[in-house]
Structure formats: structure tokens, C-alpha cells
Amino acid sequence: MSEEEVRQVSDALDAVERIEDREERVRAMSLTMAAQVARNKEWVKERRALVLELRAAEVSVRQIAARVGTSPSTVQDILRGYSGSGTHRPRKAAGE
């Protein structure tokens, strides 16, 4: 993982937030959010594929979480095929 590249992205987002003119700032935010929506779909697919590959290789859920930079519960959701918001997670059946 390149922490430098992640820092550069974060710095660029910070720069958008510092745009003084409110309309220009909001327009830049809107363009950034729109671009990220499309990108997120691909990123989610790539993360899911890696999680499934690692699990097939018998890597533990905790180890997968550490390697992909997420929580074990997110890894478990991916393994269960769940991809929605945590506020809309299906309820467990009685006895689970």
C-alpha cells in the first residue's frame, strides 16, 4: 500500500474544502462526489474479489481484515454477500 498516494488524495480533498468561494467549492464537491460514485463500484468489486480469494486460501477473517484495511465485521459481510448500509443490515433469525 502506498500511504503517500493516499495522503495525496486526502490533500486534494482538503484543497477542495478550502476553496473560498462557496459556489465554486460546492461545484467542485459535486464533481468529486459524482466521479467517486462510479469508482466506488469498481473498488467494491475488487475488494470483494480479494477477500474471497484470501478466504479460499484459508486466511482468517481477522488476517483478511488487517490485510485489506477494514474491520472483521466488514469482511464477514462481504463473505455473506451483504453489501448494503449497516443501518439496513438484515436482522438475525432467532437462535443465530
Tab-separated table of N, CA, C and O in Angstrom:
chain	number	residue	atom	x	y	z
A	1	MET	N	0.842	-1.176	0.000
A	1	MET	CA	0.000	0.000	0.000
A	1	MET	C	0.884	1.235	0.000
A	1	MET	O	1.848	1.320	0.730
A	2	SER	N	0.521	2.180	-0.792
A	2	SER	CA	1.277	3.415	-0.833
A	2	SER	C	0.580	4.480	0.003
A	2	SER	O	-0.383	5.101	-0.432
A	3	GLU	N	1.066	4.676	1.202
A	3	GLU	CA	0.487	5.692	2.074
A	3	GLU	C	0.660	7.085	1.476
A	3	GLU	O	-0.156	7.967	1.707
A	4	GLU	N	1.707	7.275	0.698
A	4	GLU	CA	1.945	8.567	0.053
A	4	GLU	C	0.822	8.897	-0.931
A	4	GLU	O	0.330	10.025	-0.969
A	5	GLU	N	0.400	7.932	-1.714
A	5	GLU	CA	-0.689	8.165	-2.661
A	5	GLU	C	-1.999	8.461	-1.951
A	5	GLU	O	-2.756	9.342	-2.360
A	6	VAL	N	-2.268	7.753	-0.862
A	6	VAL	CA	-3.479	8.009	-0.078
A	6	VAL	C	-3.414	9.419	0.498
A	6	VAL	O	-4.407	10.156	0.494
A	7	ARG	N	-2.258	9.827	0.999
A	7	ARG	CA	-2.091	11.176	1.542
A	7	ARG	C	-2.331	12.227	0.471
A	7	ARG	O	-2.970	13.251	0.711
A	8	GLN	N	-1.856	11.967	-0.751
A	8	GLN	CA	-2.057	12.918	-1.847
A	8	GLN	C	-3.547	13.088	-2.163
A	8	GLN	O	-4.010	14.206	-2.398
A	9	VAL	N	-4.278	12.009	-2.166
A	9	VAL	CA	-5.728	12.089	-2.413
A	9	VAL	C	-6.391	12.887	-1.292
A	9	VAL	O	-7.215	13.773	-1.548
A	10	SER	N	-6.017	12.589	-0.061
A	10	SER	CA	-6.579	13.308	1.076
A	10	SER	C	-6.258	14.804	0.998
A	10	SER	O	-7.117	15.654	1.255
A	11	ASP	N	-5.028	15.126	0.622
A	11	ASP	CA	-4.635	16.533	0.471
A	11	ASP	C	-5.464	17.226	-0.602
A	11	ASP	O	-5.864	18.386	-0.443
A	12	ALA	N	-5.724	16.521	-1.701
A	12	ALA	CA	-6.529	17.101	-2.786
A	12	ALA	C	-7.959	17.359	-2.313
A	12	ALA	O	-8.552	18.403	-2.623
A	13	LEU	N	-8.524	16.447	-1.534
A	13	LEU	CA	-9.868	16.645	-0.994
A	13	LEU	C	-9.886	17.808	-0.003
A	13	LEU	O	-10.832	18.601	0.016
A	14	ASP	N	-8.840	17.907	0.795
A	14	ASP	CA	-8.728	19.044	1.720
A	14	ASP	C	-8.690	20.361	0.952
A	14	ASP	O	-9.290	21.359	1.361
A	15	ALA	N	-8.003	20.375	-0.195
A	15	ALA	CA	-7.914	21.588	-1.004
A	15	ALA	C	-9.287	22.000	-1.532
A	15	ALA	O	-9.612	23.187	-1.578
A	16	VAL	N	-10.096	21.025	-1.908
A	16	VAL	CA	-11.462	21.331	-2.355
A	16	VAL	C	-12.223	22.004	-1.213
A	16	VAL	O	-12.913	23.001	-1.415
A	17	GLU	N	-12.075	21.473	-0.015
A	17	GLU	CA	-12.785	22.036	1.138
A	17	GLU	C	-12.318	23.447	1.489
A	17	GLU	O	-13.052	24.196	2.119
A	18	ARG	N	-11.123	23.802	1.056
A	18	ARG	CA	-10.593	25.138	1.349
A	18	ARG	C	-10.928	26.179	0.281
A	18	ARG	O	-10.575	27.341	0.437
A	19	ILE	N	-11.619	25.796	-0.782
A	19	ILE	CA	-11.990	26.765	-1.812
A	19	ILE	C	-12.861	27.827	-1.162
A	19	ILE	O	-13.879	27.517	-0.536
A	20	GLU	N	-12.457	29.058	-1.275
A	20	GLU	CA	-13.149	30.142	-0.559
A	20	GLU	C	-14.543	30.434	-1.089
A	20	GLU	O	-15.483	30.597	-0.310
A	21	ASP	N	-14.683	30.523	-2.400
A	21	ASP	CA	-15.989	30.831	-2.973
A	21	ASP	C	-16.921	29.634	-2.760
A	21	ASP	O	-16.648	28.521	-3.208
A	22	ARG	N	-18.029	29.875	-2.061
A	22	ARG	CA	-18.927	28.781	-1.698
A	22	ARG	C	-19.477	28.042	-2.912
A	22	ARG	O	-19.519	26.809	-2.934
A	23	GLU	N	-19.930	28.769	-3.932
A	23	GLU	CA	-20.481	28.096	-5.119
A	23	GLU	C	-19.419	27.267	-5.826
A	23	GLU	O	-19.678	26.137	-6.243
A	24	GLU	N	-18.231	27.821	-5.950
A	24	GLU	CA	-17.141	27.088	-6.601
A	24	GLU	C	-16.789	25.841	-5.781
A	24	GLU	O	-16.554	24.766	-6.332
A	25	ARG	N	-16.764	25.985	-4.445
A	25	ARG	CA	-16.448	24.859	-3.569
A	25	ARG	C	-17.490	23.748	-3.706
A	25	ARG	O	-17.155	22.575	-3.876
A	26	VAL	N	-18.763	24.123	-3.672
A	26	VAL	CA	-19.823	23.122	-3.774
A	26	VAL	C	-19.820	22.468	-5.154
A	26	VAL	O	-20.026	21.254	-5.277
A	27	ARG	N	-19.562	23.238	-6.202
A	27	ARG	CA	-19.480	22.672	-7.550
A	27	ARG	C	-18.333	21.646	-7.612
A	27	ARG	O	-18.493	20.537	-8.138
A	28	ALA	N	-17.187	21.990	-7.030
A	28	ALA	CA	-16.052	21.055	-7.001
A	28	ALA	C	-16.394	19.809	-6.186
A	28	ALA	O	-16.029	18.687	-6.565
A	29	MET	N	-17.104	20.006	-5.082
A	29	MET	CA	-17.528	18.856	-4.270
A	29	MET	C	-18.466	17.949	-5.056
A	29	MET	O	-18.335	16.723	-5.024
A	30	SER	N	-19.403	18.543	-5.782
A	30	SER	CA	-20.357	17.760	-6.574
A	30	SER	C	-19.648	16.945	-7.646
A	30	SER	O	-19.956	15.758	-7.841
A	31	LEU	N	-18.702	17.562	-8.333
A	31	LEU	CA	-17.947	16.848	-9.370
A	31	LEU	C	-17.137	15.708	-8.768
A	31	LEU	O	-17.072	14.611	-9.335
A	32	THR	N	-16.549	15.955	-7.614
A	32	THR	CA	-15.749	14.927	-6.949
A	32	THR	C	-16.621	13.765	-6.506
A	32	THR	O	-16.273	12.594	-6.713
A	33	MET	N	-17.780	14.075	-5.916
A	33	MET	CA	-18.682	13.008	-5.474
A	33	MET	C	-19.192	12.182	-6.652
A	33	MET	O	-19.272	10.952	-6.570
A	34	ALA	N	-19.525	12.832	-7.747
A	34	ALA	CA	-20.021	12.111	-8.926
A	34	ALA	C	-18.954	11.169	-9.475
A	34	ALA	O	-19.252	10.023	-9.849
A	35	ALA	N	-17.727	11.645	-9.528
A	35	ALA	CA	-16.639	10.804	-10.031
A	35	ALA	C	-16.411	9.611	-9.110
A	35	ALA	O	-16.132	8.497	-9.566
A	36	GLN	N	-16.546	9.825	-7.817
A	36	GLN	CA	-16.278	8.753	-6.865
A	36	GLN	C	-17.361	7.687	-6.863
A	36	GLN	O	-17.072	6.514	-6.619
A	37	VAL	N	-18.596	8.047	-7.152
A	37	VAL	CA	-19.679	7.064	-7.190
A	37	VAL	C	-19.352	5.943	-8.178
A	37	VAL	O	-19.459	4.759	-7.859
A	38	ALA	N	-18.931	6.317	-9.366
A	38	ALA	CA	-18.590	5.309	-10.378
A	38	ALA	C	-17.374	4.497	-9.943
A	38	ALA	O	-17.349	3.273	-10.091
A	39	ARG	N	-16.396	5.167	-9.392
A	39	ARG	CA	-15.175	4.482	-8.961
A	39	ARG	C	-15.466	3.503	-7.828
A	39	ARG	O	-14.900	2.405	-7.786
A	40	ASN	N	-16.343	3.870	-6.904
A	40	ASN	CA	-16.645	3.001	-5.758
A	40	ASN	C	-17.150	1.632	-6.192
A	40	ASN	O	-16.819	0.624	-5.577
A	41	LYS	N	-17.949	1.587	-7.246
A	41	LYS	CA	-18.470	0.299	-7.715
A	41	LYS	C	-17.341	-0.646	-8.086
A	41	LYS	O	-17.356	-1.829	-7.724
A	42	GLU	N	-16.348	-0.137	-8.776
A	42	GLU	CA	-15.204	-0.967	-9.167
A	42	GLU	C	-14.352	-1.332	-7.957
A	42	GLU	O	-13.877	-2.458	-7.843
A	43	TRP	N	-14.162	-0.391	-7.061
A	43	TRP	CA	-13.349	-0.654	-5.872
A	43	TRP	C	-13.993	-1.714	-4.996
A	43	TRP	O	-13.307	-2.587	-4.453
A	44	VAL	N	-15.305	-1.666	-4.849
A	44	VAL	CA	-16.024	-2.670	-4.053
A	44	VAL	C	-15.854	-4.051	-4.679
A	44	VAL	O	-15.601	-5.040	-3.977
A	45	LYS	N	-15.961	-4.141	-6.000
A	45	LYS	CA	-15.798	-5.433	-6.685
A	45	LYS	C	-14.388	-5.971	-6.489
A	45	LYS	O	-14.206	-7.166	-6.231
A	46	GLU	N	-13.390	-5.104	-6.587
A	46	GLU	CA	-12.011	-5.556	-6.433
A	46	GLU	C	-11.735	-6.019	-5.001
A	46	GLU	O	-11.095	-7.042	-4.778
A	47	ARG	N	-12.235	-5.257	-4.021
A	47	ARG	CA	-12.038	-5.656	-2.625
A	47	ARG	C	-12.731	-6.991	-2.362
A	47	ARG	O	-12.157	-7.881	-1.733
A	48	ARG	N	-13.948	-7.153	-2.853
A	48	ARG	CA	-14.691	-8.399	-2.649
A	48	ARG	C	-13.936	-9.586	-3.245
A	48	ARG	O	-13.818	-10.645	-2.616
A	49	ALA	N	-13.419	-9.413	-4.446
A	49	ALA	CA	-12.685	-10.499	-5.101
A	49	ALA	C	-11.467	-10.909	-4.274
A	49	ALA	O	-11.204	-12.109	-4.092
A	50	LEU	N	-10.737	-9.936	-3.743
A	50	LEU	CA	-9.560	-10.258	-2.936
A	50	LEU	C	-9.967	-10.946	-1.638
A	50	LEU	O	-9.351	-11.939	-1.233
A	51	VAL	N	-11.006	-10.462	-0.972
A	51	VAL	CA	-11.483	-11.082	0.264
A	51	VAL	C	-11.851	-12.548	-0.001
A	51	VAL	O	-11.461	-13.446	0.757
A	52	LEU	N	-12.562	-12.806	-1.079
A	52	LEU	CA	-12.967	-14.182	-1.402
A	52	LEU	C	-11.751	-15.055	-1.723
A	52	LEU	O	-11.688	-16.222	-1.307
A	53	GLU	N	-10.788	-14.504	-2.440
A	53	GLU	CA	-9.560	-15.263	-2.758
A	53	GLU	C	-8.791	-15.607	-1.484
A	53	GLU	O	-8.322	-16.748	-1.321
A	54	LEU	N	-8.652	-14.622	-0.593
A	54	LEU	CA	-7.913	-14.877	0.644
A	54	LEU	C	-8.630	-15.903	1.508
A	54	LEU	O	-7.995	-16.784	2.102
A	55	ARG	N	-9.942	-15.819	1.572
A	55	ARG	CA	-10.703	-16.780	2.380
A	55	ARG	C	-10.585	-18.183	1.784
A	55	ARG	O	-10.444	-19.159	2.528
A	56	ALA	N	-10.618	-18.272	0.459
A	56	ALA	CA	-10.455	-19.575	-0.203
A	56	ALA	C	-9.077	-20.169	0.088
A	56	ALA	O	-8.913	-21.389	0.118
A	57	ALA	N	-8.112	-19.295	0.350
A	57	ALA	CA	-6.762	-19.734	0.704
A	57	ALA	C	-6.642	-19.989	2.209
A	57	ALA	O	-5.538	-20.160	2.737
A	58	GLU	N	-7.796	-20.005	2.897
A	58	GLU	CA	-7.895	-20.306	4.319
A	58	GLU	C	-7.218	-19.272	5.218
A	58	GLU	O	-6.731	-19.594	6.300
A	59	VAL	N	-7.210	-18.015	4.785
A	59	VAL	CA	-6.729	-16.922	5.617
A	59	VAL	C	-7.873	-16.563	6.565
A	59	VAL	O	-9.037	-16.536	6.165
A	60	SER	N	-7.556	-16.295	7.826
A	60	SER	CA	-8.600	-15.988	8.813
A	60	SER	C	-9.260	-14.643	8.509
A	60	SER	O	-8.681	-13.777	7.849
A	61	VAL	N	-10.473	-14.480	9.028
A	61	VAL	CA	-11.218	-13.234	8.840
A	61	VAL	C	-10.422	-12.056	9.397
A	61	VAL	O	-10.320	-11.007	8.773
A	62	ARG	N	-9.841	-12.207	10.576
A	62	ARG	CA	-9.055	-11.123	11.176
A	62	ARG	C	-7.832	-10.777	10.323
A	62	ARG	O	-7.491	-9.600	10.170
A	63	GLN	N	-7.160	-11.775	9.803
A	63	GLN	CA	-5.999	-11.525	8.950
A	63	GLN	C	-6.412	-10.834	7.651
A	63	GLN	O	-5.732	-9.928	7.185
A	64	ILE	N	-7.534	-11.262	7.079
A	64	ILE	CA	-8.034	-10.612	5.865
A	64	ILE	C	-8.328	-9.149	6.149
A	64	ILE	O	-7.934	-8.260	5.392
A	65	ALA	N	-9.008	-8.889	7.267
A	65	ALA	CA	-9.353	-7.507	7.632
A	65	ALA	C	-8.099	-6.652	7.739
A	65	ALA	O	-8.055	-5.531	7.212
A	66	ALA	N	-7.082	-7.163	8.385
A	66	ALA	CA	-5.828	-6.409	8.524
A	66	ALA	C	-5.178	-6.171	7.169
A	66	ALA	O	-4.675	-5.075	6.898
A	67	ARG	N	-5.214	-7.169	6.311
A	67	ARG	CA	-4.549	-7.053	5.007
A	67	ARG	C	-5.264	-6.098	4.063
A	67	ARG	O	-4.617	-5.420	3.265
A	68	VAL	N	-6.603	-6.052	4.126
A	68	VAL	CA	-7.334	-5.163	3.214
A	68	VAL	C	-7.686	-3.824	3.851
A	68	VAL	O	-8.228	-2.945	3.190
A	69	GLY	N	-7.371	-3.660	5.146
A	69	GLY	CA	-7.582	-2.384	5.800
A	69	GLY	C	-9.022	-2.088	6.163
A	69	GLY	O	-9.509	-0.967	6.006
A	70	THR	N	-9.720	-3.098	6.655
A	70	THR	CA	-11.107	-2.913	7.064
A	70	THR	C	-11.358	-3.688	8.353
A	70	THR	O	-10.440	-4.301	8.895
A	71	SER	N	-12.568	-3.681	8.833
A	71	SER	CA	-12.886	-4.398	10.075
A	71	SER	C	-13.260	-5.853	9.775
A	71	SER	O	-13.708	-6.175	8.665
A	72	PRO	N	-13.103	-6.736	10.777
A	72	PRO	CA	-13.540	-8.119	10.579
A	72	PRO	C	-15.025	-8.218	10.244
A	72	PRO	O	-15.418	-9.079	9.446
A	73	SER	N	-15.857	-7.344	10.811
A	73	SER	CA	-17.293	-7.416	10.508
A	73	SER	C	-17.564	-7.079	9.039
A	73	SER	O	-18.454	-7.657	8.423
A	74	THR	N	-16.785	-6.172	8.469
A	74	THR	CA	-16.940	-5.868	7.039
A	74	THR	C	-16.538	-7.075	6.201
A	74	THR	O	-17.213	-7.417	5.228
A	75	VAL	N	-15.469	-7.730	6.590
A	75	VAL	CA	-15.045	-8.944	5.878
A	75	VAL	C	-16.146	-9.994	5.968
A	75	VAL	O	-16.496	-10.624	4.962
A	76	GLN	N	-16.731	-10.163	7.151
A	76	GLN	CA	-17.813	-11.137	7.306
A	76	GLN	C	-19.007	-10.781	6.426
A	76	GLN	O	-19.610	-11.661	5.809
A	77	ASP	N	-19.331	-9.500	6.349
A	77	ASP	CA	-20.435	-9.069	5.470
A	77	ASP	C	-20.130	-9.418	4.017
A	77	ASP	O	-20.995	-9.895	3.279
A	78	ILE	N	-18.901	-9.169	3.586
A	78	ILE	CA	-18.508	-9.488	2.208
A	78	ILE	C	-18.640	-10.986	1.967
A	78	ILE	O	-19.182	-11.417	0.940
A	79	LEU	N	-18.177	-11.794	2.906
A	79	LEU	CA	-18.254	-13.251	2.761
A	79	LEU	C	-19.696	-13.743	2.718
A	79	LEU	O	-19.996	-14.735	2.058
A	80	ARG	N	-20.583	-13.035	3.393
A	80	ARG	CA	-22.010	-13.391	3.386
A	80	ARG	C	-22.732	-12.859	2.145
A	80	ARG	O	-23.911	-13.123	1.947
A	81	GLY	N	-22.030	-12.052	1.363
A	81	GLY	CA	-22.657	-11.490	0.166
A	81	GLY	C	-23.445	-10.236	0.444
A	81	GLY	O	-24.174	-9.752	-0.410
A	82	TYR	N	-23.286	-9.688	1.644
A	82	TYR	CA	-24.030	-8.490	2.012
A	82	TYR	C	-23.233	-7.251	1.627
A	82	TYR	O	-22.040	-7.172	1.881
A	83	SER	N	-23.906	-6.277	0.993
A	83	SER	CA	-23.167	-5.085	0.552
A	83	SER	C	-23.889	-3.786	0.867
A	83	SER	O	-23.478	-2.737	0.405
A	84	GLY	N	-24.955	-3.850	1.649
A	84	GLY	CA	-25.710	-2.635	1.932
A	84	GLY	C	-25.186	-1.862	3.123
A	84	GLY	O	-24.183	-2.219	3.737
A	85	SER	N	-25.898	-0.829	3.470
A	85	SER	CA	-25.559	0.012	4.610
A	85	SER	C	-25.756	-0.765	5.905
A	85	SER	O	-26.656	-1.595	6.014
A	86	GLY	N	-24.933	-0.476	6.887
A	86	GLY	CA	-25.067	-1.124	8.186
A	86	GLY	C	-26.403	-0.854	8.836
A	86	GLY	O	-26.880	-1.658	9.639
A	87	THR	N	-27.034	0.263	8.503
A	87	THR	CA	-28.332	0.562	9.094
A	87	THR	C	-29.441	-0.263	8.462
A	87	THR	O	-30.536	-0.322	8.987
A	88	HIS	N	-29.147	-0.919	7.352
A	88	HIS	CA	-30.150	-1.739	6.665
A	88	HIS	C	-29.737	-3.220	6.637
A	88	HIS	O	-30.215	-3.974	5.805
A	89	ARG	N	-28.847	-3.609	7.539
A	89	ARG	CA	-28.374	-4.980	7.581
A	89	ARG	C	-29.535	-5.899	7.955
A	89	ARG	O	-30.312	-5.581	8.847
A	90	PRO	N	-29.654	-7.044	7.277
A	90	PRO	CA	-30.740	-7.975	7.624
A	90	PRO	C	-30.632	-8.428	9.079
A	90	PRO	O	-29.534	-8.642	9.582
A	91	ARG	N	-31.761	-8.541	9.743
A	91	ARG	CA	-31.770	-8.971	11.138
A	91	ARG	C	-31.478	-10.471	11.216
A	91	ARG	O	-31.859	-11.240	10.337
A	92	LYS	N	-30.792	-10.842	12.303
A	92	LYS	CA	-30.519	-12.264	12.514
A	92	LYS	C	-31.809	-12.983	12.877
A	92	LYS	O	-32.669	-12.434	13.568
A	93	ALA	N	-31.930	-14.213	12.418
A	93	ALA	CA	-33.081	-15.035	12.788
A	93	ALA	C	-32.925	-15.451	14.249
A	93	ALA	O	-31.815	-15.482	14.779
A	94	ALA	N	-34.014	-15.780	14.890
A	94	ALA	CA	-33.970	-16.212	16.285
A	94	ALA	C	-33.054	-17.424	16.411
A	94	ALA	O	-33.092	-18.328	15.592
A	95	GLY	N	-32.187	-17.390	17.424
A	95	GLY	CA	-31.281	-18.511	17.640
A	95	GLY	C	-29.943	-18.386	16.952
A	95	GLY	O	-29.081	-19.219	17.133
A	96	GLU	N	-29.737	-17.339	16.158
A	96	GLU	CA	-28.439	-17.165	15.474
A	96	GLU	C	-27.453	-16.480	16.355
A	96	GLU	O	-27.693	-15.685	17.158
